[in-house]
PDB file of C-alpha atoms in Angstrom:
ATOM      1  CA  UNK A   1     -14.617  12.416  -5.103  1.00 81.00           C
ATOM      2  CA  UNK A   2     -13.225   9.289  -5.344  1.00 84.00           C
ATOM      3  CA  UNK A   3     -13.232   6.960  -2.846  1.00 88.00           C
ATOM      4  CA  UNK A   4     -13.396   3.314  -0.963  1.00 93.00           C
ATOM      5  CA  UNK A   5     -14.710   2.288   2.030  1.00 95.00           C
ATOM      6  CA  UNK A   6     -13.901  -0.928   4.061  1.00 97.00           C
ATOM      7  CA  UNK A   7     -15.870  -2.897   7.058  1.00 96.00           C
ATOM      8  CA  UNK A   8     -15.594  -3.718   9.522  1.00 97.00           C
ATOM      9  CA  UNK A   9     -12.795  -1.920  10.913  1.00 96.00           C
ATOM     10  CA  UNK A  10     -11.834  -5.443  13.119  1.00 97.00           C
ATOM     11  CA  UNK A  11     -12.869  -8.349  12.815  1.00 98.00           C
ATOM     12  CA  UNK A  12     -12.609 -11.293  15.194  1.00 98.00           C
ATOM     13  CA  UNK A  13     -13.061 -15.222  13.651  1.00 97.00           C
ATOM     14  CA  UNK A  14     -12.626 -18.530  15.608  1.00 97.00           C
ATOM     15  CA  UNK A  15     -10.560 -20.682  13.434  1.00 97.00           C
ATOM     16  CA  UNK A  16     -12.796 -22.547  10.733  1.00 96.00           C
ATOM     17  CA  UNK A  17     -15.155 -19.523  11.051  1.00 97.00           C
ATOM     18  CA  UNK A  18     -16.075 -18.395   7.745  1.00 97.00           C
ATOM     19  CA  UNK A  19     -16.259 -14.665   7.123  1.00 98.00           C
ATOM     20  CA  UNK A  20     -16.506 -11.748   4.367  1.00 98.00           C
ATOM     21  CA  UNK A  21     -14.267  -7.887   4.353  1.00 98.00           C
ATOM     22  CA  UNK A  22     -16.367  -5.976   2.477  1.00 98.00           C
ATOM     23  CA  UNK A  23     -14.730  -2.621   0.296  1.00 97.00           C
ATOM     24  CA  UNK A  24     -17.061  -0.586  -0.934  1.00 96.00           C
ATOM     25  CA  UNK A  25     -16.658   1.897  -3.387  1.00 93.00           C
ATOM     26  CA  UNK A  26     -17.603   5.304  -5.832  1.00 90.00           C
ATOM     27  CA  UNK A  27     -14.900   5.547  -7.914  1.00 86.00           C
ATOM     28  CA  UNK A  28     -15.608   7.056 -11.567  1.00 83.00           C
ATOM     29  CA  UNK A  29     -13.544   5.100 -14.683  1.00 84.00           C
ATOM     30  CA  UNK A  30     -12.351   2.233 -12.186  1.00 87.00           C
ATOM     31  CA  UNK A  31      -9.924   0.798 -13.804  1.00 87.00           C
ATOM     32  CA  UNK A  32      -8.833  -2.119 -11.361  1.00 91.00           C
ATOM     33  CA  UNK A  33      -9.629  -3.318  -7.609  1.00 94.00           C
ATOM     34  CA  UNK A  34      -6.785  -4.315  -5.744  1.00 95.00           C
ATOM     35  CA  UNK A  35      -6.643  -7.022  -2.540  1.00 97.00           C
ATOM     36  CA  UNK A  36      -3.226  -6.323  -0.354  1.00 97.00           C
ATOM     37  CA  UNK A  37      -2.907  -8.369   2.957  1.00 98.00           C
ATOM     38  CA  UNK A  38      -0.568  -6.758   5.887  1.00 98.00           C
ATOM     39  CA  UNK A  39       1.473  -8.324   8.224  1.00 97.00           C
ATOM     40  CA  UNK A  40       2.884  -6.070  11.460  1.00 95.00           C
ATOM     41  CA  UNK A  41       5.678  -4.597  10.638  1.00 93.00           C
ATOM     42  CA  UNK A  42       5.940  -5.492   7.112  1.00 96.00           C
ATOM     43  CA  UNK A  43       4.892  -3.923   3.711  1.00 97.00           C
ATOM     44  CA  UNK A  44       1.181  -5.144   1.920  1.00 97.00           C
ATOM     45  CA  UNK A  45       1.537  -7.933   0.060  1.00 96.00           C
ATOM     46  CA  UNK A  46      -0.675  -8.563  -3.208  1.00 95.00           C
ATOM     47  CA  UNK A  47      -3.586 -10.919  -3.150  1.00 97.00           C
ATOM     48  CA  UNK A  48      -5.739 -10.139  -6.203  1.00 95.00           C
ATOM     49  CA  UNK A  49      -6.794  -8.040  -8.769  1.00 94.00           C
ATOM     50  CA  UNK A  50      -9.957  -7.441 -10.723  1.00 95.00           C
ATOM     51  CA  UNK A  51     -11.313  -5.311 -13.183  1.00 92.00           C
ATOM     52  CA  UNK A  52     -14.959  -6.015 -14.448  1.00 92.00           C
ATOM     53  CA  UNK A  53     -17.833  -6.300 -12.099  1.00 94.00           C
ATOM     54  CA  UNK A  54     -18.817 -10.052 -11.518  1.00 96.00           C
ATOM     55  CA  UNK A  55     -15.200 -11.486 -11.798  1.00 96.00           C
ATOM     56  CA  UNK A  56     -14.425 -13.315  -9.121  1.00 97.00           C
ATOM     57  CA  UNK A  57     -10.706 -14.655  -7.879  1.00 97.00           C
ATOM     58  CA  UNK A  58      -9.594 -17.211  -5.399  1.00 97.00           C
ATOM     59  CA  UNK A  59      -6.299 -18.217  -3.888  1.00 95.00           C
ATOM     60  CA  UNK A  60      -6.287 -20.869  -1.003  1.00 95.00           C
ATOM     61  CA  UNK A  61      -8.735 -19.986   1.446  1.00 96.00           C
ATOM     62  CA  UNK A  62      -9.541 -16.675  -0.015  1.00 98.00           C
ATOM     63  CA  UNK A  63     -12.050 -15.461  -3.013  1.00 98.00           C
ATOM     64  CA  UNK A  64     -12.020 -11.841  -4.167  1.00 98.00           C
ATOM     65  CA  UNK A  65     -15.362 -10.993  -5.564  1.00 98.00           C
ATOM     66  CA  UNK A  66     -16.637  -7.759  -7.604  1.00 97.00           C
ATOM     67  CA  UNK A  67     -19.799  -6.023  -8.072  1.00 95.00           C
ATOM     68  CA  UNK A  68     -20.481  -2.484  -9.588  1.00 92.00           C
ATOM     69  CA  UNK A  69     -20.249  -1.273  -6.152  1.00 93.00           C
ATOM     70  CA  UNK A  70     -18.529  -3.315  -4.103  1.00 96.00           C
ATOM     71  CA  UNK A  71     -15.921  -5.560  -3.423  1.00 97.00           C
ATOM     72  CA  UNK A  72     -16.016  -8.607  -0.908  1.00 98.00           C
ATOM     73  CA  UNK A  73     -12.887 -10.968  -0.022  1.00 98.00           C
ATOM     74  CA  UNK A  74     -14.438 -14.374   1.419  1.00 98.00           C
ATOM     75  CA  UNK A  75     -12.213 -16.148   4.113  1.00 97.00           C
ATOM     76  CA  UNK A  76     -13.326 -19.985   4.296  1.00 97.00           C
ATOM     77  CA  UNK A  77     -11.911 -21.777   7.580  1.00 97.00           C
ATOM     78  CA  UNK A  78      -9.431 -19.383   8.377  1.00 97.00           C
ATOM     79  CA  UNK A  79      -6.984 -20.792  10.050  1.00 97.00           C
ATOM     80  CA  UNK A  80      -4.743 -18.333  12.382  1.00 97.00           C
ATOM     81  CA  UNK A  81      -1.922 -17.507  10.110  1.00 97.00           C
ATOM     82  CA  UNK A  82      -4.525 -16.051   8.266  1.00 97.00           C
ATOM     83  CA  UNK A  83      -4.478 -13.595  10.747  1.00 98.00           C
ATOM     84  CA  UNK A  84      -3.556  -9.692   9.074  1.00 98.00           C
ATOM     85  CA  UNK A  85      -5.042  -6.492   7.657  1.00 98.00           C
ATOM     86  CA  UNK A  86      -6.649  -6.406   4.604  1.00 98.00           C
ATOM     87  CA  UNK A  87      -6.547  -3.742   2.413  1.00 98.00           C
ATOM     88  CA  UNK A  88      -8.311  -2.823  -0.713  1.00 97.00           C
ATOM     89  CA  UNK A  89      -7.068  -0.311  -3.429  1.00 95.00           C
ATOM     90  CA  UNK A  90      -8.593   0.945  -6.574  1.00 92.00           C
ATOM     91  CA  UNK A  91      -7.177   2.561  -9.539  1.00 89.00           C
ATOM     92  CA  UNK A  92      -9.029   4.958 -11.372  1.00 82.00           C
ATOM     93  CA  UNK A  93      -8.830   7.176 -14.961  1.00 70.00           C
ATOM     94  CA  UNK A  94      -5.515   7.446 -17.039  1.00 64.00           C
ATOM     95  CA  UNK A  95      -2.614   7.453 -15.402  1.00 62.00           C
ATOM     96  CA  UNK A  96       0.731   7.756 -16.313  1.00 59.00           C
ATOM     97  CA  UNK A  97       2.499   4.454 -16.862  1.00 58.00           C
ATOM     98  CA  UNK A  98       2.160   3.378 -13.686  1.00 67.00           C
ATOM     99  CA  UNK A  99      -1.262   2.528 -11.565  1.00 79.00           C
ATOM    100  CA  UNK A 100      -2.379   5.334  -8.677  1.00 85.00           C
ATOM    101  CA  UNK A 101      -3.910   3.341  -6.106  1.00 89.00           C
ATOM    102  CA  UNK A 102      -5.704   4.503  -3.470  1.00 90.00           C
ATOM    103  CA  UNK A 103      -6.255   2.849  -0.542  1.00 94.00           C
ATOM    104  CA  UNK A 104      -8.753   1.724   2.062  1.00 95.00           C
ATOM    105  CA  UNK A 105      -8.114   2.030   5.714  1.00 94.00           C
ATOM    106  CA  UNK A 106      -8.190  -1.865   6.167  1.00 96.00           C
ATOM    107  CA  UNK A 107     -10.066  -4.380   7.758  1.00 97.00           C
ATOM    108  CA  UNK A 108      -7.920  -6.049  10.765  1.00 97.00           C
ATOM    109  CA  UNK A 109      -8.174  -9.377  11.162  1.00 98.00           C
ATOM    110  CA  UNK A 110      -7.744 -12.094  13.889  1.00 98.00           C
ATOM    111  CA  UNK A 111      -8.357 -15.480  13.980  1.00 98.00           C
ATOM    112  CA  UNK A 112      -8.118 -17.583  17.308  1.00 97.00           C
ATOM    113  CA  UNK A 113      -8.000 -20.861  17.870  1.00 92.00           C
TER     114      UNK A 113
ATOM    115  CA  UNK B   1      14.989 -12.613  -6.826  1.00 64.00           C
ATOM    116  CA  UNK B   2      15.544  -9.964  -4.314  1.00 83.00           C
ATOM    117  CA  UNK B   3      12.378  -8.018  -3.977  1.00 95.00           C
ATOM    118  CA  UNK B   4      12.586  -3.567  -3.250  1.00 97.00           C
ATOM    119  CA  UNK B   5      15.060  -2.964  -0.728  1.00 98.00           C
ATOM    120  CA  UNK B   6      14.517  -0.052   0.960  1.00 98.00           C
ATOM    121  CA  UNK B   7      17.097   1.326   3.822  1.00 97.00           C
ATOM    122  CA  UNK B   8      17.503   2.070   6.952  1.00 97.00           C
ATOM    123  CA  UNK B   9      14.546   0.202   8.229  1.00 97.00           C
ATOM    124  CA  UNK B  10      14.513   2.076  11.305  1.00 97.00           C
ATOM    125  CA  UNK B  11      15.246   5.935  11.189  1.00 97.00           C
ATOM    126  CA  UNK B  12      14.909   7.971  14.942  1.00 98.00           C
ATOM    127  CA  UNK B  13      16.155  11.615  14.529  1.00 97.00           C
ATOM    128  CA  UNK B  14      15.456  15.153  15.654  1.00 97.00           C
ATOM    129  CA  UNK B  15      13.243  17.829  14.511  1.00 97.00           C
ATOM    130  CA  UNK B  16      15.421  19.822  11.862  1.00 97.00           C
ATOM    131  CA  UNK B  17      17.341  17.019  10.755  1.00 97.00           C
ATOM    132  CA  UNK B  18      17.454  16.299   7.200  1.00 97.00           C
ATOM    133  CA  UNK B  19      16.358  12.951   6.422  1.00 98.00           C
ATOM    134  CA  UNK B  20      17.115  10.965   3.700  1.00 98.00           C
ATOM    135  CA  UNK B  21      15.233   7.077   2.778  1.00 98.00           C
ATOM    136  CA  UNK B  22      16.463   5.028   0.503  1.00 98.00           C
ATOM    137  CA  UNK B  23      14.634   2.601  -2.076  1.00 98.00           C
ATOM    138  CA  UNK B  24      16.027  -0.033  -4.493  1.00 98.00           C
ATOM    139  CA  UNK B  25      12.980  -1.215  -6.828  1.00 97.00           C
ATOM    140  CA  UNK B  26      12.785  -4.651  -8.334  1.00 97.00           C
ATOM    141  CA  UNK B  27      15.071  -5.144 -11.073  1.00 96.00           C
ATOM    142  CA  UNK B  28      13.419  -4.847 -14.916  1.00 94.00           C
ATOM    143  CA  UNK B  29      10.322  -2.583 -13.230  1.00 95.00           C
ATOM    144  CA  UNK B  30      10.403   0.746 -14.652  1.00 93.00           C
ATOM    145  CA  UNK B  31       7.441   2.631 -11.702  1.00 94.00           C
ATOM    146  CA  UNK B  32       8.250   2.995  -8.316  1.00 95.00           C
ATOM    147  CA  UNK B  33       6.272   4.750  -5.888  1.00 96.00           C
ATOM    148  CA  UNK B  34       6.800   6.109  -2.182  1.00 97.00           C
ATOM    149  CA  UNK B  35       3.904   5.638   0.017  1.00 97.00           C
ATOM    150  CA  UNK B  36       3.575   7.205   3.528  1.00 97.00           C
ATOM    151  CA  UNK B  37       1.421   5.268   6.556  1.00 97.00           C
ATOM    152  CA  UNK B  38      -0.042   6.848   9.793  1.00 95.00           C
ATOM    153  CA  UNK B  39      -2.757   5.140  11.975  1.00 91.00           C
ATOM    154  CA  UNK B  40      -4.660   8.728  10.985  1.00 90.00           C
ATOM    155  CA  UNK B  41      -4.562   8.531   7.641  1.00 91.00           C
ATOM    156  CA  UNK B  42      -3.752   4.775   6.730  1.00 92.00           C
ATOM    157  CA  UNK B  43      -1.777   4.330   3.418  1.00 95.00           C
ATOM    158  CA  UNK B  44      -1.132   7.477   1.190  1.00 94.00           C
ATOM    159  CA  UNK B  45       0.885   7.547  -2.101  1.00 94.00           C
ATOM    160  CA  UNK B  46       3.250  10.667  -2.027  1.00 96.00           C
ATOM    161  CA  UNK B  47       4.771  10.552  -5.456  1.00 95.00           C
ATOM    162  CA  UNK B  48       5.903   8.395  -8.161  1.00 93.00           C
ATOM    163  CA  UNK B  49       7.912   7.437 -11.232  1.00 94.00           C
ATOM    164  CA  UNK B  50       7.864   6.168 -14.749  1.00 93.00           C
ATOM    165  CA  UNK B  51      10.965   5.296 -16.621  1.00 93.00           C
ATOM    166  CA  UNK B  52      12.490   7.791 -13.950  1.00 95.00           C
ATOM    167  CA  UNK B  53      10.625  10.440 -14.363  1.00 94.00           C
ATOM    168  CA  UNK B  54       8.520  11.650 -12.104  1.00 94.00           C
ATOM    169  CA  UNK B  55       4.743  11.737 -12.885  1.00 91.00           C
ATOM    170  CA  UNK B  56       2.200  12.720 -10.117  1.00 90.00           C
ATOM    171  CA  UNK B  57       3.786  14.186  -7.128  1.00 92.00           C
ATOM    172  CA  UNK B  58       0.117  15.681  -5.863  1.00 91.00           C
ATOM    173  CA  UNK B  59       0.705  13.591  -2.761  1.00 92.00           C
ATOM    174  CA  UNK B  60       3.294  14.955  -1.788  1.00 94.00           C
ATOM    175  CA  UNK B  61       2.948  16.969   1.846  1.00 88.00           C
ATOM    176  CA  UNK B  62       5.367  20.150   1.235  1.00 86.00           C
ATOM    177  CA  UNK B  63       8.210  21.657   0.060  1.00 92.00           C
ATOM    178  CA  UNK B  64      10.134  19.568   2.662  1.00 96.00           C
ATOM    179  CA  UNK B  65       9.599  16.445   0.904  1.00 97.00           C
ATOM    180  CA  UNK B  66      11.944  15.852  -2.608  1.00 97.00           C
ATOM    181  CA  UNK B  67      11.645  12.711  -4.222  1.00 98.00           C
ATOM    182  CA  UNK B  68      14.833  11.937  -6.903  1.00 97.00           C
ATOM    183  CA  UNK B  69      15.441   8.672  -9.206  1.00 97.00           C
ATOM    184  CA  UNK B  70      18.979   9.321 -10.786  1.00 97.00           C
ATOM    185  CA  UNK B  71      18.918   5.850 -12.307  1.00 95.00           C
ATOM    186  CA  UNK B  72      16.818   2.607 -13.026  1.00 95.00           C
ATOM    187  CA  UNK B  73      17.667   1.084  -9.805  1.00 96.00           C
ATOM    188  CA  UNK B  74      18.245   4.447  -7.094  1.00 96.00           C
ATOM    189  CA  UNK B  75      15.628   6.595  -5.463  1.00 98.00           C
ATOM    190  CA  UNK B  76      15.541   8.853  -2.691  1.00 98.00           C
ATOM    191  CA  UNK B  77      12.717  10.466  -0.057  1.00 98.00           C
ATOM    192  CA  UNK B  78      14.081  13.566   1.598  1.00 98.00           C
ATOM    193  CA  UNK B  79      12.665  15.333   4.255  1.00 97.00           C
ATOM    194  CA  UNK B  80      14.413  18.122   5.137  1.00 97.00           C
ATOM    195  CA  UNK B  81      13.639  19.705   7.955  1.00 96.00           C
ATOM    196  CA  UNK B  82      12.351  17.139   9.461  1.00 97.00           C
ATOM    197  CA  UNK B  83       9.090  17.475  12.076  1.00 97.00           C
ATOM    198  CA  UNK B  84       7.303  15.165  14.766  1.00 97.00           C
ATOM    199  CA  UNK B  85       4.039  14.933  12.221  1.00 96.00           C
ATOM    200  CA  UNK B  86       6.590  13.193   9.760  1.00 97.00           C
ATOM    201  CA  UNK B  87       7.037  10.442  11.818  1.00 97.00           C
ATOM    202  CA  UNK B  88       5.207   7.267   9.760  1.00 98.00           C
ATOM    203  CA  UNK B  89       6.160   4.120   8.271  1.00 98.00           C
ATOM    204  CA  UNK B  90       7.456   4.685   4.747  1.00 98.00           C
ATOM    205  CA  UNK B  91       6.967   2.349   1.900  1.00 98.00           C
ATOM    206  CA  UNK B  92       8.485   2.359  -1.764  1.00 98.00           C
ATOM    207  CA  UNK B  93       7.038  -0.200  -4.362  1.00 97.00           C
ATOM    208  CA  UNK B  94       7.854  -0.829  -7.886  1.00 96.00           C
ATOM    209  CA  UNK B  95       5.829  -2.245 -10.468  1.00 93.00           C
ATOM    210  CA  UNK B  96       6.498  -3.001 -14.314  1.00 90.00           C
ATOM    211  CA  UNK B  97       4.148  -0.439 -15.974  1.00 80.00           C
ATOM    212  CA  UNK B  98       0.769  -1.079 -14.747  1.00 78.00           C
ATOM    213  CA  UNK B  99       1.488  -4.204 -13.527  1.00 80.00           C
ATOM    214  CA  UNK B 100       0.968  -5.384  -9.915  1.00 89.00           C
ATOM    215  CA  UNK B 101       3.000  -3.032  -7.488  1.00 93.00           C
ATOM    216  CA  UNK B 102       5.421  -4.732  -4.970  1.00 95.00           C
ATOM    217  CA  UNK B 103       6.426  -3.234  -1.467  1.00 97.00           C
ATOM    218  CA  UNK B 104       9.303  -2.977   0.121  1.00 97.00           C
ATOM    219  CA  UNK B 105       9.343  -3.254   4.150  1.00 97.00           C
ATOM    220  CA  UNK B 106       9.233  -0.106   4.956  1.00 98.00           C
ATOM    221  CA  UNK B 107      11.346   2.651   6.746  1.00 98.00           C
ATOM    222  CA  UNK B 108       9.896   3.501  10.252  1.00 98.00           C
ATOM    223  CA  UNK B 109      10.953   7.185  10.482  1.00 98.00           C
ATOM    224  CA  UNK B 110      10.403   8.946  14.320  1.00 98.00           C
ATOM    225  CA  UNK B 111      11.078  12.630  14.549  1.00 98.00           C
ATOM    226  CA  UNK B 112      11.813  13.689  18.231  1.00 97.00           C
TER     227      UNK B 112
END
C-alpha cells in the first residue's frame, strides 16, 4: 500500500537554528511530491513540488529536496513566522484529470526566539 | 484574485441535522476536491471533480455524505444525518487539471 511517512511529529528550533522535516515514502508510479505549510486555523498552503529523484527546490529560507525514498524540506535560520505544520503529499498512478494526493500527518513546527 | 471560498466557516449543529458546506473554486480551474481533517486521521480526500464530474469518490465515509457540482463555479458537501464522529475541519481545493491544488479555509463542522 501506498504510503508516506513524516518526522518528527514536533519539532522545536531556536530562531537561526537550522533544521530538516523529513517525508518518507513507498509509493509505486509516484508521480509528484508535494510540500504544503499550515497555519492554525487556516487551509495548507503550497510550497513545492517535485517529481524526479535528485531535484531539489528552494523558496526563501526553505529547500525541498528528493531522493528515491525520501523527501527532506531544509529550514535555514528560521525565523518565528516560520513557525507551522508541514505537510507532505504524494500523487501516485493515473488519475483522472485532477492529482489524488495523499497526505502525511505533518511535522509541527515552532520556532522561538 | 479571490482564491476558493468556501461557507459557513463555522458550522455547530445537532446529531440528525442535515448539513450542507459550501465551496466556490478558483475561477478558470476545472478540479475541485473536498478534503476532511481530524487530529486522528490528519488530512483525507473524500471525493473530487473534473470538468464537474465526479471522478473518485472512494473517500468518501457513507451513504450520508453526497458531494454535487451543478456548475463550474458551485459545489456542495452534504451530510445528512449528521453524527458527533463528523465533526472535522472541512477543506475544498481547486486546481486547473493537474496543476497545483489551492485550499480554501475550511468549514469547522461540530455535531452535538
Amino acid at each position: 500500500e501506498d504510503q508516506v511517512t513524516q518526522s518528527p511529529e514536533a519539532l522545536r528550533l531556536q530562531e537561526g537554528e537550522s533544521s530538516s522535516l523529513n517525508c518518507s515514502y513507498t509509493v509505486s508510479g509516484l508521480r509528484g511530491l508535494f510540500w504544503y505549510r499550515q497555519d492554525p486555523g487556516k487551509g495548507p498552503e503550497f510550497l513545492f513540488t517535485l517529481y524526479s529523484a535528485g531535484e531539489e527546490k528552494e523558496k526563501e529560507r526553505l529547500k525541498a529536496t528528493l531522493t528515491k525514498k525520501e523527501s527532506f524540506l531544509h529550514i535555514t535560520a528560521p525565523k518565528p513566522e516560520d513557525s507551522a505544520t508541514y505537510l507532505c503529499a504524494f500523487v501516485a498512478g493515473i488519475t483522472g484529470g485532477g492529482n489524488k494526493l495523499t497526505f502525511g500527518t505533518g511535522t509541527q513546527l515552532k520556532v522561538e526566539l | 484574485d479571490a482564491g476558493v471560498i468556501q461557507s459557513p466557516r463555522h458550522e455547530v449543529t445537532e446529531m440528525g441535522q442535515e448539513v450542507t458546506l459550501r465551496c466556490k473554486p478558483i475561477s478558470g480551474h476545472n478540479s475541485l476536491f473536498w478534503y476532511r481533517q481530524t487530529m486522528m486521521r490528519g488530512l483525507e480526500l473524500l471525493i473530487y471533480f473534473n470538468n464537474n464530474v465526479p471522478i473518485d469518490d472512494s473517500g468518501m465515509p457513507e451513504d450520508r455524505f453526497s458531494a454535487k457540482m451543478p456548475n463550474a463555479s458551485f459545489s456542495t458537501l452534504k451530510i445528512q444525518p449528521s453524527e458527533p464522529r463528523d465533526s472535522a475541519v472541512y477543506f475544498c481545493a481547486s486546481s486547473h487539471g493537474a496543476d497545483t491544488q489551492y485550499f480554501g479555509p475550511g468549514t469547522r463542522l461540530t455535531v452535538l
